[in-house]
PDB file of C-alpha atoms in Angstrom:
ATOM      1  CA  ALA V   1     -16.328  -4.923  10.350  1.00 84.00           C
ATOM      2  CA  GLY V   2     -16.912  -5.602   6.688  1.00 96.00           C
ATOM      3  CA  ASP V   3     -15.307  -8.132   4.379  1.00 97.00           C
ATOM      4  CA  ALA V   4     -13.159  -6.262   1.860  1.00 97.00           C
ATOM      5  CA  ALA V   5     -12.947  -9.209  -0.536  1.00 97.00           C
ATOM      6  CA  ALA V   6     -16.728  -9.497  -0.631  1.00 97.00           C
ATOM      7  CA  GLY V   7     -16.914  -5.735  -1.092  1.00 97.00           C
ATOM      8  CA  LYS V   8     -14.647  -5.925  -4.110  1.00 96.00           C
ATOM      9  CA  GLY V   9     -17.165  -8.280  -5.702  1.00 95.00           C
ATOM     10  CA  LYS V  10     -19.852  -5.628  -5.380  1.00 95.00           C
ATOM     11  CA  ALA V  11     -17.685  -2.669  -6.365  1.00 96.00           C
ATOM     12  CA  ALA V  12     -17.721  -2.914 -10.154  1.00 94.00           C
ATOM     13  CA  ILE V  13     -20.707  -0.596 -10.440  1.00 94.00           C
ATOM     14  CA  CYS V  14     -19.037   1.893  -8.087  1.00 96.00           C
ATOM     15  CA  ALA V  15     -15.922   1.953 -10.265  1.00 95.00           C
ATOM     16  CA  ALA V  16     -17.880   3.338 -13.205  1.00 93.00           C
ATOM     17  CA  CYS V  17     -17.957   6.732 -11.500  1.00 93.00           C
ATOM     18  CA  HIS V  18     -15.541   6.528  -8.569  1.00 96.00           C
ATOM     19  CA  GLY V  19     -12.703   4.887 -10.510  1.00 95.00           C
ATOM     20  CA  ALA V  20     -11.368   1.325 -10.401  1.00 94.00           C
ATOM     21  CA  ASP V  21      -8.599   2.684  -8.159  1.00 96.00           C
ATOM     22  CA  GLY V  22     -11.024   4.675  -6.004  1.00 97.00           C
ATOM     23  CA  GLN V  23      -9.949   7.973  -7.537  1.00 95.00           C
ATOM     24  CA  ALA V  24     -12.944   9.567  -9.222  1.00 93.00           C
ATOM     25  CA  VAL V  25     -12.346  10.732 -12.762  1.00 85.00           C
ATOM     26  CA  ILE V  26     -15.510  12.853 -12.971  1.00 90.00           C
ATOM     27  CA  PRO V  27     -15.533  16.338 -11.409  1.00 89.00           C
ATOM     28  CA  GLY V  28     -17.934  16.484  -8.489  1.00 92.00           C
ATOM     29  CA  TYR V  29     -17.546  12.812  -7.602  1.00 95.00           C
ATOM     30  CA  PRO V  30     -15.650  11.906  -4.446  1.00 97.00           C
ATOM     31  CA  ASN V  31     -12.551   9.775  -4.259  1.00 97.00           C
ATOM     32  CA  LEU V  32     -13.198   6.714  -2.093  1.00 98.00           C
ATOM     33  CA  LYS V  33      -9.674   5.269  -1.839  1.00 97.00           C
ATOM     34  CA  GLY V  34      -8.539   5.119   1.776  1.00 96.00           C
ATOM     35  CA  GLN V  35     -11.606   6.956   3.052  1.00 97.00           C
ATOM     36  CA  ASN V  36     -12.631   6.387   6.665  1.00 97.00           C
ATOM     37  CA  GLU V  37     -14.554   3.099   6.889  1.00 97.00           C
ATOM     38  CA  LEU V  38     -17.279   4.200   9.294  1.00 96.00           C
ATOM     39  CA  TYR V  39     -17.784   7.397   7.316  1.00 97.00           C
ATOM     40  CA  LEU V  40     -18.416   5.345   4.179  1.00 97.00           C
ATOM     41  CA  VAL V  41     -20.925   3.163   6.036  1.00 97.00           C
ATOM     42  CA  ASN V  42     -22.754   6.224   7.356  1.00 96.00           C
ATOM     43  CA  ALA V  43     -22.747   7.970   3.976  1.00 96.00           C
ATOM     44  CA  LEU V  44     -24.145   4.959   2.122  1.00 97.00           C
ATOM     45  CA  LYS V  45     -26.836   4.447   4.759  1.00 97.00           C
ATOM     46  CA  ALA V  46     -27.739   8.139   4.577  1.00 96.00           C
ATOM     47  CA  TYR V  47     -28.196   7.835   0.800  1.00 97.00           C
ATOM     48  CA  LYS V  48     -30.176   4.612   1.239  1.00 97.00           C
ATOM     49  CA  ASN V  49     -32.441   6.321   3.782  1.00 97.00           C
ATOM     50  CA  LYS V  50     -32.822   9.378   1.518  1.00 96.00           C
ATOM     51  CA  GLU V  51     -31.236  11.515   4.247  1.00 97.00           C
ATOM     52  CA  ARG V  52     -28.827  12.947   1.703  1.00 96.00           C
ATOM     53  CA  THR V  53     -30.337  15.107  -0.997  1.00 93.00           C
ATOM     54  CA  GLY V  54     -28.858  17.935  -3.037  1.00 87.00           C
ATOM     55  CA  GLY V  55     -25.713  17.764  -5.143  1.00 83.00           C
ATOM     56  CA  ASN V  56     -25.525  14.388  -6.841  1.00 89.00           C
ATOM     57  CA  ALA V  57     -27.471  12.620  -4.101  1.00 93.00           C
ATOM     58  CA  MET V  58     -30.205  11.734  -6.583  1.00 93.00           C
ATOM     59  CA  LEU V  59     -27.639   9.559  -8.358  1.00 94.00           C
ATOM     60  CA  MET V  60     -26.556   7.781  -5.192  1.00 96.00           C
ATOM     61  CA  GLN V  61     -29.939   7.172  -3.570  1.00 97.00           C
ATOM     62  CA  PRO V  62     -30.989   4.443  -6.050  1.00 96.00           C
ATOM     63  CA  GLN V  63     -27.514   2.874  -5.991  1.00 96.00           C
ATOM     64  CA  ALA V  64     -27.509   2.662  -2.210  1.00 97.00           C
ATOM     65  CA  ALA V  65     -31.081   1.384  -2.178  1.00 97.00           C
ATOM     66  CA  MET V  66     -29.858  -1.769  -3.917  1.00 97.00           C
ATOM     67  CA  LEU V  67     -27.356  -2.512  -1.153  1.00 98.00           C
ATOM     68  CA  SER V  68     -28.009  -4.540   1.985  1.00 98.00           C
ATOM     69  CA  ASP V  69     -26.446  -3.382   5.237  1.00 97.00           C
ATOM     70  CA  THR V  70     -23.907  -6.185   4.823  1.00 98.00           C
ATOM     71  CA  ASP V  71     -23.091  -5.019   1.288  1.00 98.00           C
ATOM     72  CA  ILE V  72     -22.546  -1.515   2.673  1.00 98.00           C
ATOM     73  CA  GLU V  73     -20.168  -2.782   5.368  1.00 98.00           C
ATOM     74  CA  ASN V  74     -18.250  -4.861   2.825  1.00 98.00           C
ATOM     75  CA  LEU V  75     -17.933  -1.985   0.343  1.00 98.00           C
ATOM     76  CA  ALA V  76     -16.775   0.362   3.101  1.00 98.00           C
ATOM     77  CA  ALA V  77     -14.117  -2.172   4.104  1.00 98.00           C
ATOM     78  CA  TYR V  78     -12.985  -2.541   0.491  1.00 98.00           C
ATOM     79  CA  PHE V  79     -12.598   1.163  -0.265  1.00 98.00           C
ATOM     80  CA  SER V  80     -11.181   2.129   3.119  1.00 97.00           C
ATOM     81  CA  GLN V  81      -8.468  -0.505   2.833  1.00 97.00           C
ATOM     82  CA  MET V  82      -7.563   0.437  -0.742  1.00 96.00           C
ATOM     83  CA  GLN V  83      -3.967   1.636  -0.922  1.00 88.00           C
TER      84      GLN V  83
ATOM     85  CA  ALA N   1     -12.114  28.274  -8.629  1.00 84.00           C
ATOM     86  CA  GLY N   2     -11.367  28.903  -4.979  1.00 96.00           C
ATOM     87  CA  ASP N   3      -8.327  30.456  -3.333  1.00 97.00           C
ATOM     88  CA  ALA N   4      -6.488  27.747  -1.395  1.00 97.00           C
ATOM     89  CA  ALA N   5      -4.495  30.233   0.683  1.00 97.00           C
ATOM     90  CA  ALA N   6      -7.680  31.981   1.774  1.00 97.00           C
ATOM     91  CA  GLY N   7      -9.191  28.581   2.493  1.00 97.00           C
ATOM     92  CA  LYS N   8      -6.310  27.685   4.767  1.00 96.00           C
ATOM     93  CA  GLY N   9      -7.164  30.728   6.840  1.00 95.00           C
ATOM     94  CA  LYS N  10     -10.659  29.381   7.413  1.00 95.00           C
ATOM     95  CA  ALA N  11      -9.640  25.756   7.948  1.00 96.00           C
ATOM     96  CA  ALA N  12      -8.536  25.786  11.583  1.00 94.00           C
ATOM     97  CA  ILE N  13     -11.990  24.829  12.794  1.00 94.00           C
ATOM     98  CA  CYS N  14     -12.156  22.024  10.219  1.00 96.00           C
ATOM     99  CA  ALA N  15      -8.848  20.619  11.474  1.00 95.00           C
ATOM    100  CA  ALA N  16     -10.304  19.960  14.909  1.00 93.00           C
ATOM    101  CA  CYS N  17     -12.185  16.971  13.481  1.00 93.00           C
ATOM    102  CA  HIS N  18     -10.772  16.358   9.999  1.00 96.00           C
ATOM    103  CA  GLY N  19      -7.099  16.656  11.016  1.00 95.00           C
ATOM    104  CA  ALA N  20      -4.564  19.387  10.331  1.00 94.00           C
ATOM    105  CA  ASP N  21      -3.281  17.181   7.496  1.00 96.00           C
ATOM    106  CA  GLY N  22      -6.794  16.430   6.196  1.00 97.00           C
ATOM    107  CA  GLN N  23      -6.727  12.886   7.572  1.00 95.00           C
ATOM    108  CA  ALA N  24      -9.519  12.508  10.099  1.00 93.00           C
ATOM    109  CA  VAL N  25      -8.495  11.013  13.411  1.00 85.00           C
ATOM    110  CA  ILE N  26     -12.047  10.298  14.601  1.00 90.00           C
ATOM    111  CA  PRO N  27     -13.869   7.190  13.301  1.00 89.00           C
ATOM    112  CA  GLY N  28     -16.824   8.185  11.154  1.00 92.00           C
ATOM    113  CA  TYR N  29     -15.278  11.450   9.980  1.00 95.00           C
ATOM    114  CA  PRO N  30     -14.119  11.715   6.375  1.00 97.00           C
ATOM    115  CA  ASN N  31     -10.601  12.462   5.239  1.00 97.00           C
ATOM    116  CA  LEU N  32     -10.558  15.633   3.148  1.00 98.00           C
ATOM    117  CA  LYS N  33      -6.974  15.589   1.869  1.00 97.00           C
ATOM    118  CA  GLY N  34      -6.899  15.485  -1.918  1.00 96.00           C
ATOM    119  CA  GLN N  35     -10.669  15.089  -2.207  1.00 97.00           C
ATOM    120  CA  ASN N  36     -12.330  16.229  -5.429  1.00 97.00           C
ATOM    121  CA  GLU N  37     -12.781  20.017  -5.300  1.00 97.00           C
ATOM    122  CA  LEU N  38     -16.267  20.218  -6.793  1.00 96.00           C
ATOM    123  CA  TYR N  39     -17.421  17.364  -4.579  1.00 97.00           C
ATOM    124  CA  LEU N  40     -16.306  19.324  -1.518  1.00 97.00           C
ATOM    125  CA  VAL N  41     -18.166  22.419  -2.741  1.00 97.00           C
ATOM    126  CA  ASN N  42     -21.335  20.407  -3.331  1.00 96.00           C
ATOM    127  CA  ALA N  43     -21.088  18.608   0.011  1.00 96.00           C
ATOM    128  CA  LEU N  44     -20.623  21.823   2.002  1.00 97.00           C
ATOM    129  CA  LYS N  45     -23.497  23.509   0.174  1.00 97.00           C
ATOM    130  CA  ALA N  46     -25.713  20.463   0.818  1.00 96.00           C
ATOM    131  CA  TYR N  47     -24.958  20.711   4.549  1.00 97.00           C
ATOM    132  CA  LYS N  48     -25.532  24.466   4.494  1.00 97.00           C
ATOM    133  CA  ASN N  49     -28.880  23.940   2.763  1.00 97.00           C
ATOM    134  CA  LYS N  50     -29.809  21.149   5.212  1.00 96.00           C
ATOM    135  CA  GLU N  51     -30.002  18.731   2.297  1.00 97.00           C
ATOM    136  CA  ARG N  52     -27.757  16.319   4.150  1.00 96.00           C
ATOM    137  CA  THR N  53     -29.215  14.776   7.281  1.00 93.00           C
ATOM    138  CA  GLY N  54     -28.464  11.494   9.031  1.00 87.00           C
ATOM    139  CA  GLY N  55     -25.045  10.275  10.134  1.00 83.00           C
ATOM    140  CA  ASN N  56     -23.088  13.212  11.526  1.00 89.00           C
ATOM    141  CA  ALA N  57     -24.860  15.755   9.322  1.00 93.00           C
ATOM    142  CA  MET N  58     -26.226  17.493  12.409  1.00 93.00           C
ATOM    143  CA  LEU N  59     -22.634  18.368  13.275  1.00 94.00           C
ATOM    144  CA  MET N  60     -21.843  19.765   9.838  1.00 96.00           C
ATOM    145  CA  GLN N  61     -25.017  21.756   9.175  1.00 97.00           C
ATOM    146  CA  PRO N  62     -24.176  24.532  11.688  1.00 96.00           C
ATOM    147  CA  GLN N  63     -20.529  24.592  10.588  1.00 96.00           C
ATOM    148  CA  ALA N  64     -21.475  25.013   6.946  1.00 97.00           C
ATOM    149  CA  ALA N  65     -24.119  27.598   7.833  1.00 97.00           C
ATOM    150  CA  MET N  66     -21.327  29.896   8.992  1.00 97.00           C
ATOM    151  CA  LEU N  67     -19.596  29.747   5.603  1.00 98.00           C
ATOM    152  CA  SER N  68     -20.232  32.048   2.651  1.00 98.00           C
ATOM    153  CA  ASP N  69     -20.198  30.547  -0.830  1.00 97.00           C
ATOM    154  CA  THR N  70     -16.757  32.095  -1.295  1.00 98.00           C
ATOM    155  CA  ASP N  71     -15.538  30.507   1.939  1.00 98.00           C
ATOM    156  CA  ILE N  72     -16.813  27.157   0.670  1.00 98.00           C
ATOM    157  CA  GLU N  73     -14.969  27.523  -2.632  1.00 98.00           C
ATOM    158  CA  ASN N  74     -11.785  28.520  -0.842  1.00 98.00           C
ATOM    159  CA  LEU N  75     -11.960  25.625   1.614  1.00 98.00           C
ATOM    160  CA  ALA N  76     -12.609  23.176  -1.214  1.00 98.00           C
ATOM    161  CA  ALA N  77      -9.559  24.508  -3.042  1.00 98.00           C
ATOM    162  CA  TYR N  78      -7.431  24.198   0.093  1.00 98.00           C
ATOM    163  CA  PHE N  79      -8.347  20.599   0.917  1.00 98.00           C
ATOM    164  CA  SER N  80      -8.420  19.360  -2.666  1.00 97.00           C
ATOM    165  CA  GLN N  81      -4.902  20.683  -3.268  1.00 97.00           C
ATOM    166  CA  MET N  82      -3.526  19.252  -0.034  1.00 96.00           C
ATOM    167  CA  GLN N  83      -0.817  16.686  -0.776  1.00 88.00           C
TER     168      GLN N  83
END
């Protein structure tokens, strides 16, 4: 499982769109707070692998491409554990 | 915007995996409760259009294929308004 504290250190760029509290302020952007951890891992990997297109996927593909698999696990831990 | 009451009538099949209360009970499945409405519309349309692959997308593509655009709007209203 990921390291939530390490994830927090990588999450500043996420907060720009998904909210510092994990509640997105922009219509069309998902809330991440308390989301299922494995789902977040799978979603980020799907963006990284360009398996998600359509919608706003073109925004997320380059973000996810900058993340290592460890970064992805840590970010998923951070957002899934957010109260 | 969608009709949440109509969405509820279509949501029984969703509940099997995403929970009757919108909190998924299966690891790797996303919670839908309170999720951003437009995000849910875009995600369902992306599955319907086979723009989402990878992860569990193969499970969602056939589900979304059975939904009309109106169904999708109604379901998004229902889950986004869920407390």
